[in-house]
PDB file of N, CA and C in Angstrom:
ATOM      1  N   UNK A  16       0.818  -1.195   0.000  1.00 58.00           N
ATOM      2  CA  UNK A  16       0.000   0.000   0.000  1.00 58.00           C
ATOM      3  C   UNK A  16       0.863   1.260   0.000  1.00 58.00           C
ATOM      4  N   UNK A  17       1.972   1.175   0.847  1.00 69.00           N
ATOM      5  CA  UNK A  17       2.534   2.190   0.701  1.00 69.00           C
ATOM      6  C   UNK A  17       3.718   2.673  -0.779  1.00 69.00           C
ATOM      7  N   UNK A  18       3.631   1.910  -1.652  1.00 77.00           N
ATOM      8  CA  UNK A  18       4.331   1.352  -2.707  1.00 77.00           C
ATOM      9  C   UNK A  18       3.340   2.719  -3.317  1.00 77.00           C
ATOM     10  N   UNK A  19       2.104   2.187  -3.204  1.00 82.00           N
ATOM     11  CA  UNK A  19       0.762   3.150  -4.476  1.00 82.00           C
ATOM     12  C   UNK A  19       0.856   4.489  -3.960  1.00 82.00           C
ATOM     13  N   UNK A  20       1.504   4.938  -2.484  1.00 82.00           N
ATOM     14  CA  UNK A  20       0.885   5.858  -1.893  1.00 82.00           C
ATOM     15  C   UNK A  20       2.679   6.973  -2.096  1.00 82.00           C
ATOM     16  N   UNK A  21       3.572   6.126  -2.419  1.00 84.00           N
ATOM     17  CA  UNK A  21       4.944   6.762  -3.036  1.00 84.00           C
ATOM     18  C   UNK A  21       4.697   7.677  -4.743  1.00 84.00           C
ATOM     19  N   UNK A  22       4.464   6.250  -5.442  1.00 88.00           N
ATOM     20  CA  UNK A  22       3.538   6.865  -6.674  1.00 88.00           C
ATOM     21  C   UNK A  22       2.857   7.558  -7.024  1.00 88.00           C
ATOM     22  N   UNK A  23       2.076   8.062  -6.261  1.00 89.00           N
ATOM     23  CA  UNK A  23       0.929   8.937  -6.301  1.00 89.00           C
ATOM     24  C   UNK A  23       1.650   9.764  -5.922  1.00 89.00           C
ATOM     25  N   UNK A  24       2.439  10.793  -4.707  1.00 89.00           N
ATOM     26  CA  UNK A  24       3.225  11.415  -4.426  1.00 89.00           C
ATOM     27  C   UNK A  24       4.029  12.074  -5.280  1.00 89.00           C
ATOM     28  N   UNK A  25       4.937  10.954  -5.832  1.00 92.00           N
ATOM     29  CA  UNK A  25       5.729  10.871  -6.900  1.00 92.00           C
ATOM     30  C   UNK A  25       5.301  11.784  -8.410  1.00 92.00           C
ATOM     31  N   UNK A  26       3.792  11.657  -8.646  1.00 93.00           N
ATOM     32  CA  UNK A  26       2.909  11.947  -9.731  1.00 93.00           C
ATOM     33  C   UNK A  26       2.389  13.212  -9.302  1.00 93.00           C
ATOM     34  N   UNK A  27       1.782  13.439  -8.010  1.00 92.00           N
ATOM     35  CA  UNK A  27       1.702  14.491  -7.659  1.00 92.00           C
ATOM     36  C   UNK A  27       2.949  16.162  -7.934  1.00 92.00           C
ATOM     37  N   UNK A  28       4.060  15.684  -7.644  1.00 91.00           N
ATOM     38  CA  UNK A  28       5.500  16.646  -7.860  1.00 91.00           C
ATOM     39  C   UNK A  28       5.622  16.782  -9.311  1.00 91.00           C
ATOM     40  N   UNK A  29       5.607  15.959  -9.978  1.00 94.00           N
ATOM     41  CA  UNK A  29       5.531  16.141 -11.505  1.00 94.00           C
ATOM     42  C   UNK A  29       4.474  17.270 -11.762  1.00 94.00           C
ATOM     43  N   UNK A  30       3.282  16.922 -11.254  1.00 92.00           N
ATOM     44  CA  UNK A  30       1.873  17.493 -12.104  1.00 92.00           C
ATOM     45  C   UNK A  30       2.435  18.820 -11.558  1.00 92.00           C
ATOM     46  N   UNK A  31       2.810  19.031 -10.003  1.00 90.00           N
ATOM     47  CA  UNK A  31       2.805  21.033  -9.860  1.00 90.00           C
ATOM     48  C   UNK A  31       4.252  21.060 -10.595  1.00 90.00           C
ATOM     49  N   UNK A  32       4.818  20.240 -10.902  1.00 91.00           N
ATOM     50  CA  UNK A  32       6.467  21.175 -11.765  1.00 91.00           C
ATOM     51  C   UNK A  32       5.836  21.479 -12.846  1.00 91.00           C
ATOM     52  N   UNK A  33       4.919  21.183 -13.519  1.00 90.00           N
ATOM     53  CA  UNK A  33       4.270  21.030 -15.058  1.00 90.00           C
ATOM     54  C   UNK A  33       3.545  22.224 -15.006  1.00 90.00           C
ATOM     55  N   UNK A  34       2.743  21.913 -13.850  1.00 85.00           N
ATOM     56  CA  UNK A  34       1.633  23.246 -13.651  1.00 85.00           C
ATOM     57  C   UNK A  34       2.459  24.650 -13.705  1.00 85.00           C
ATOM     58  N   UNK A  35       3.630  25.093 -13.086  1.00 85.00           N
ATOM     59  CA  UNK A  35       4.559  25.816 -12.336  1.00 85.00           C
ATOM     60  C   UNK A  35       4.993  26.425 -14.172  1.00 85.00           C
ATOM     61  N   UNK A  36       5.659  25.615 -14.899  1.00 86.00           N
ATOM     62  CA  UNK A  36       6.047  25.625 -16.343  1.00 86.00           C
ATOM     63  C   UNK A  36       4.891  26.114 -16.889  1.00 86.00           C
ATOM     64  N   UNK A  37       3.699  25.749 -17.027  1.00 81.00           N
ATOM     65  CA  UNK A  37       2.506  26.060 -17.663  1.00 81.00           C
ATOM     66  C   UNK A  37       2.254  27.600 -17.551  1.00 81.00           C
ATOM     67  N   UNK A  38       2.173  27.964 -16.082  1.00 80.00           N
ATOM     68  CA  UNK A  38       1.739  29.092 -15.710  1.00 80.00           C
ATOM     69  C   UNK A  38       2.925  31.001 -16.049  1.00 80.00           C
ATOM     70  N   UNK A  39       3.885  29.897 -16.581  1.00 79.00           N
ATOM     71  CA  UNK A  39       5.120  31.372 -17.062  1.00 79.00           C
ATOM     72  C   UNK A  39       4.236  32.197 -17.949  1.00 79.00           C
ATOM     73  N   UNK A  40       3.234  32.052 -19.245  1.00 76.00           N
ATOM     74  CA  UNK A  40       2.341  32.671 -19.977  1.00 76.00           C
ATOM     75  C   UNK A  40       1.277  33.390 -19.467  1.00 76.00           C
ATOM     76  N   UNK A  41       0.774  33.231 -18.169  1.00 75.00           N
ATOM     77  CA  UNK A  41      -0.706  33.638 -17.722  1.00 75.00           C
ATOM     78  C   UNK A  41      -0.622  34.797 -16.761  1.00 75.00           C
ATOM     79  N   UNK A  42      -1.344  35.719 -17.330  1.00 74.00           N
ATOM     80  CA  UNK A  42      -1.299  37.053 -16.515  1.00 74.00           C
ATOM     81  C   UNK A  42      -1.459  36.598 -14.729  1.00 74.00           C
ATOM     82  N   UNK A  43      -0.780  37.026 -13.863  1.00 68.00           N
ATOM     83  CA  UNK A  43      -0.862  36.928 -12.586  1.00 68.00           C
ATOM     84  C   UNK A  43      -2.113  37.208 -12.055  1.00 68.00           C
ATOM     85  N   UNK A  44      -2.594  38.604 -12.645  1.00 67.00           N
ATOM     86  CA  UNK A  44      -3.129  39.774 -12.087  1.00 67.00           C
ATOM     87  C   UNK A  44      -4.575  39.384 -12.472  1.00 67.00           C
ATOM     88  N   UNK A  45      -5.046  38.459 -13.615  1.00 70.00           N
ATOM     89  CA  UNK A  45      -6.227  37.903 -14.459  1.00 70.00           C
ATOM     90  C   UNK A  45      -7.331  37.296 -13.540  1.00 70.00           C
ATOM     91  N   UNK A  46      -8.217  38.265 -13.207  1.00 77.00           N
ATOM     92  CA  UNK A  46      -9.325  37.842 -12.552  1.00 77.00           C
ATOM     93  C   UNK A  46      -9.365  36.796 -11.192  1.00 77.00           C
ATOM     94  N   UNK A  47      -9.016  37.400 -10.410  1.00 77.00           N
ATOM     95  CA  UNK A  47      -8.202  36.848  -9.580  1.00 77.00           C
ATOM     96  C   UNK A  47      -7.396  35.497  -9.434  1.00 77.00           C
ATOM     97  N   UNK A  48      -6.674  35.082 -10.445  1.00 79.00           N
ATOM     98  CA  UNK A  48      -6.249  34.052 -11.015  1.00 79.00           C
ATOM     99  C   UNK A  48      -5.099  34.010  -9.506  1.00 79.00           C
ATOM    100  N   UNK A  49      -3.896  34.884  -9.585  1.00 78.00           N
ATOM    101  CA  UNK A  49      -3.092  34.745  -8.575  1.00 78.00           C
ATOM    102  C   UNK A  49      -3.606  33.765  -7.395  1.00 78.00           C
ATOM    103  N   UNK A  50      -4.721  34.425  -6.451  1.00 83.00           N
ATOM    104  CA  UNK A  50      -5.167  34.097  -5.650  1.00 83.00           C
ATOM    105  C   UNK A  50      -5.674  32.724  -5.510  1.00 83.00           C
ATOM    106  N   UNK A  51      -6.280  32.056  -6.686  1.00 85.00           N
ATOM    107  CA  UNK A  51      -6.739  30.678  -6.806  1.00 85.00           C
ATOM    108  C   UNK A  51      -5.894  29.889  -6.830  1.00 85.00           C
ATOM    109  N   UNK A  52      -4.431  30.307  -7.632  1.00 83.00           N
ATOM    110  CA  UNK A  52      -3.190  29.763  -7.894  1.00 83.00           C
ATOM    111  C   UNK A  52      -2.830  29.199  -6.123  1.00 83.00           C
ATOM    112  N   UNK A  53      -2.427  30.439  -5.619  1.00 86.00           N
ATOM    113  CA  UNK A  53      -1.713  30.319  -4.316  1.00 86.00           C
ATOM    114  C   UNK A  53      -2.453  29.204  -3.135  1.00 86.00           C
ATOM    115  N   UNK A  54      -3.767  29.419  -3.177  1.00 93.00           N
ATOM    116  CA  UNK A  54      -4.783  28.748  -2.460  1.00 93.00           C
ATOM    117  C   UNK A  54      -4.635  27.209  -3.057  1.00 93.00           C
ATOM    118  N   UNK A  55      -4.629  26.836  -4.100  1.00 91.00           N
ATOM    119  CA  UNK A  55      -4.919  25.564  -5.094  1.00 91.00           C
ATOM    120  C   UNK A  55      -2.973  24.821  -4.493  1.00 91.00           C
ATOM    121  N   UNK A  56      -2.504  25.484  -4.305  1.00 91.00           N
ATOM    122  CA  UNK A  56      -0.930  25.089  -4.234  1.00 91.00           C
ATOM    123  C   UNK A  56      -0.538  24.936  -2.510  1.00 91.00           C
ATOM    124  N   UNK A  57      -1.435  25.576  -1.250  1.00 94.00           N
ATOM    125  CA  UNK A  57      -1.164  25.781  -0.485  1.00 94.00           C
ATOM    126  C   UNK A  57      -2.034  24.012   0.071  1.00 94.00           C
ATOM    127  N   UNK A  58      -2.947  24.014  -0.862  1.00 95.00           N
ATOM    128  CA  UNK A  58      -4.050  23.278  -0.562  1.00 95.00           C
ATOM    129  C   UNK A  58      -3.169  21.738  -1.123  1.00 95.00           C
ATOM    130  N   UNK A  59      -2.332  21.557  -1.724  1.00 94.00           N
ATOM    131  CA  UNK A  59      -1.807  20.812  -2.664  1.00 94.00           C
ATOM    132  C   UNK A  59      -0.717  19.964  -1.663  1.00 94.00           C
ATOM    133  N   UNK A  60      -0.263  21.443  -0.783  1.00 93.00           N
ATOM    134  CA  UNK A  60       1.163  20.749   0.057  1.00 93.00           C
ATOM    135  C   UNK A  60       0.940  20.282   1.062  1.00 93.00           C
ATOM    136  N   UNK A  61      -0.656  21.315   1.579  1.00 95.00           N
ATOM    137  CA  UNK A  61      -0.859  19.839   3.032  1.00 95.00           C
ATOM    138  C   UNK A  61      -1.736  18.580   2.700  1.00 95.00           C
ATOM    139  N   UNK A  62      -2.351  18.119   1.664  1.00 92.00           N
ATOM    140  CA  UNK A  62      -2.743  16.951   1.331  1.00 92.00           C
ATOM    141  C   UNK A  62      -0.937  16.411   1.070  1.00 92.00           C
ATOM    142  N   UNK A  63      -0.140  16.699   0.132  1.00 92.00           N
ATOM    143  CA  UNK A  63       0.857  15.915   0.294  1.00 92.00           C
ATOM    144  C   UNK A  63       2.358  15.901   1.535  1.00 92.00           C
ATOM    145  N   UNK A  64       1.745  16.866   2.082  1.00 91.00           N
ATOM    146  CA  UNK A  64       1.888  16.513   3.944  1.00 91.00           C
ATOM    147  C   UNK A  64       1.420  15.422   4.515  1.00 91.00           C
ATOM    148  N   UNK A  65       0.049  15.522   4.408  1.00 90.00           N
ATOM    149  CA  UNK A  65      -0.533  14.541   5.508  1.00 90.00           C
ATOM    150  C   UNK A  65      -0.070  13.002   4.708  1.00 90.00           C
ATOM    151  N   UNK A  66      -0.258  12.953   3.739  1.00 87.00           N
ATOM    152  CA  UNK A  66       0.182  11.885   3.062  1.00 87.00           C
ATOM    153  C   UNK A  66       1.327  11.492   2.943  1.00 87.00           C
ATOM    154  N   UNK A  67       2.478  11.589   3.274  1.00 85.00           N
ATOM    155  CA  UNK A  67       4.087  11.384   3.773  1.00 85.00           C
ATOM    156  C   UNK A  67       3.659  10.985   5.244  1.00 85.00           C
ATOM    157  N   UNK A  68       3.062  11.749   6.190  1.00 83.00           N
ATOM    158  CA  UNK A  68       3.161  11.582   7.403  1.00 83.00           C
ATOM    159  C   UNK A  68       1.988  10.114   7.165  1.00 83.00           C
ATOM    160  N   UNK A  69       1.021   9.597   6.410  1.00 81.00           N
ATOM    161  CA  UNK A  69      -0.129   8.382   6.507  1.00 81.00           C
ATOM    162  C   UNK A  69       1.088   7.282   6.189  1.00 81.00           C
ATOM    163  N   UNK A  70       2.403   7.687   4.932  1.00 78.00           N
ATOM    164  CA  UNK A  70       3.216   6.675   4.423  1.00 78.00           C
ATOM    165  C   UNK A  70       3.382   5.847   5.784  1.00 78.00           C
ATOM    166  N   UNK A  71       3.595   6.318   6.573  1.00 74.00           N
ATOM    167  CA  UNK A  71       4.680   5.457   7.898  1.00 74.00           C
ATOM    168  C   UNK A  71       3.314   4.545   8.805  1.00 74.00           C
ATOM    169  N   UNK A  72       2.346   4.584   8.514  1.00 76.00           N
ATOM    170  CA  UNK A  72       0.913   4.086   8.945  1.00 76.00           C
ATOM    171  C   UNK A  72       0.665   2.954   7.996  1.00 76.00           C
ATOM    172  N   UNK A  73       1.331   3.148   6.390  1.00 74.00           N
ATOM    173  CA  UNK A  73       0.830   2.092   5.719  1.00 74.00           C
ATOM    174  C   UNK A  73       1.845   1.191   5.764  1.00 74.00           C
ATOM    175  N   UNK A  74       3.350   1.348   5.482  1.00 73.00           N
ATOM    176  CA  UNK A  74       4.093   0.431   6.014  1.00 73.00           C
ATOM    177  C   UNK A  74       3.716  -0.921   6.696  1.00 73.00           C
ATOM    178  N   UNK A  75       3.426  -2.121   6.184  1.00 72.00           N
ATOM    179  CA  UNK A  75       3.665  -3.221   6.286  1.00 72.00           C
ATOM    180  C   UNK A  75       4.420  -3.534   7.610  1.00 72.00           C
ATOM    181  N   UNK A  76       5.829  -3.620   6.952  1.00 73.00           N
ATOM    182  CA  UNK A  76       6.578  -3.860   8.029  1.00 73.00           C
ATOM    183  C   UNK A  76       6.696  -3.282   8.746  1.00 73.00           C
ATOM    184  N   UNK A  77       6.680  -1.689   9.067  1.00 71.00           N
ATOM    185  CA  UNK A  77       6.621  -0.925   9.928  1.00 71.00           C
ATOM    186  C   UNK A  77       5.399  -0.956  11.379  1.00 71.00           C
ATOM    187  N   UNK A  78       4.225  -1.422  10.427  1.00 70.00           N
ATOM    188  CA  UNK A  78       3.326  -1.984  11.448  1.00 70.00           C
ATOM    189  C   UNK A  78       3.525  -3.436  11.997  1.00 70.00           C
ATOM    190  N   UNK A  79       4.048  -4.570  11.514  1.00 77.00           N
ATOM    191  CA  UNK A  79       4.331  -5.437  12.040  1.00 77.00           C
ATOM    192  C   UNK A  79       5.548  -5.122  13.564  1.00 77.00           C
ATOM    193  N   UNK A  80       6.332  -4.515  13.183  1.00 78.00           N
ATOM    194  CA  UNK A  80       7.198  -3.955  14.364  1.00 78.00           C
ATOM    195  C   UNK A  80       6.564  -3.200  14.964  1.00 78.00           C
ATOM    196  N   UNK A  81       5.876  -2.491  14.931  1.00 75.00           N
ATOM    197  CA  UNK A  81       5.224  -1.445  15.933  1.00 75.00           C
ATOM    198  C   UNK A  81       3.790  -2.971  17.062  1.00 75.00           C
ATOM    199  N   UNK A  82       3.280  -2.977  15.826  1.00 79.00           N
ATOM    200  CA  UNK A  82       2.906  -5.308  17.025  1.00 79.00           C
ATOM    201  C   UNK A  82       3.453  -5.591  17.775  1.00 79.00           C
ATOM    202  N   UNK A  83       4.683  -5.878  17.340  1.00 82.00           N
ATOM    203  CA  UNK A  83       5.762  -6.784  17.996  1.00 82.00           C
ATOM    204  C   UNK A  83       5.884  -6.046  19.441  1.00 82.00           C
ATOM    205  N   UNK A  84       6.361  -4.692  18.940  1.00 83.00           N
ATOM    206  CA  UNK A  84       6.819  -3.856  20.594  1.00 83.00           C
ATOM    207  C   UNK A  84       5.574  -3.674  21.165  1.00 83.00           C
ATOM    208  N   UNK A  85       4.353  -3.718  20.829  1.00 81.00           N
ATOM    209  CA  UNK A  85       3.465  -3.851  22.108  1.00 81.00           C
ATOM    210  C   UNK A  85       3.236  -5.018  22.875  1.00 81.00           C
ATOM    211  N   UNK A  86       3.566  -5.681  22.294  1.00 77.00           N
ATOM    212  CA  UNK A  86       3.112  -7.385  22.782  1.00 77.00           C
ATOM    213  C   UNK A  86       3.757  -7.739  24.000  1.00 77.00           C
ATOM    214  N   UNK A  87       5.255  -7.266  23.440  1.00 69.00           N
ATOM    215  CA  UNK A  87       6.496  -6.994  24.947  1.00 69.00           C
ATOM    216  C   UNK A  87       5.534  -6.803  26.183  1.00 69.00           C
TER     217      UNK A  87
END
């Protein structure tokens, strides 16, 4: 699970470098375009926040060891 959840991540950084390249042409100032930009990107980094911090939850083995030391 955490294999799909690297990938996706992974796909995620691509799509805003692309987006980032895309946006060199588009007036800043265009109907409040800026503002949707900044919001859409702010909104972008804590979904792929929380999702780095879920990676260590999906871990397999990581949860099998985290078992183990309670059982102690």
């Amino acid at each position: 699970m955490s294999h799909q959840l690297n990938n996706a991540l992974e796909d995620v950084g691509k799509s805003m470098s692309q987006l980032r390249i895309a946006l060199k042409g588009v007036p800043v100032r265009r109907e409040g375009f800026k503002g949707l930009h900044d919001q859409f990107a702010r909104s972008v980094a804590t979904l792929t926040t929380h999702m780095s911090y879920a990676r260590v939850l999906l871990d397999e083995e990581a949860a099998e060891r985290r078992k183990r030391r309670r059982r102690r």
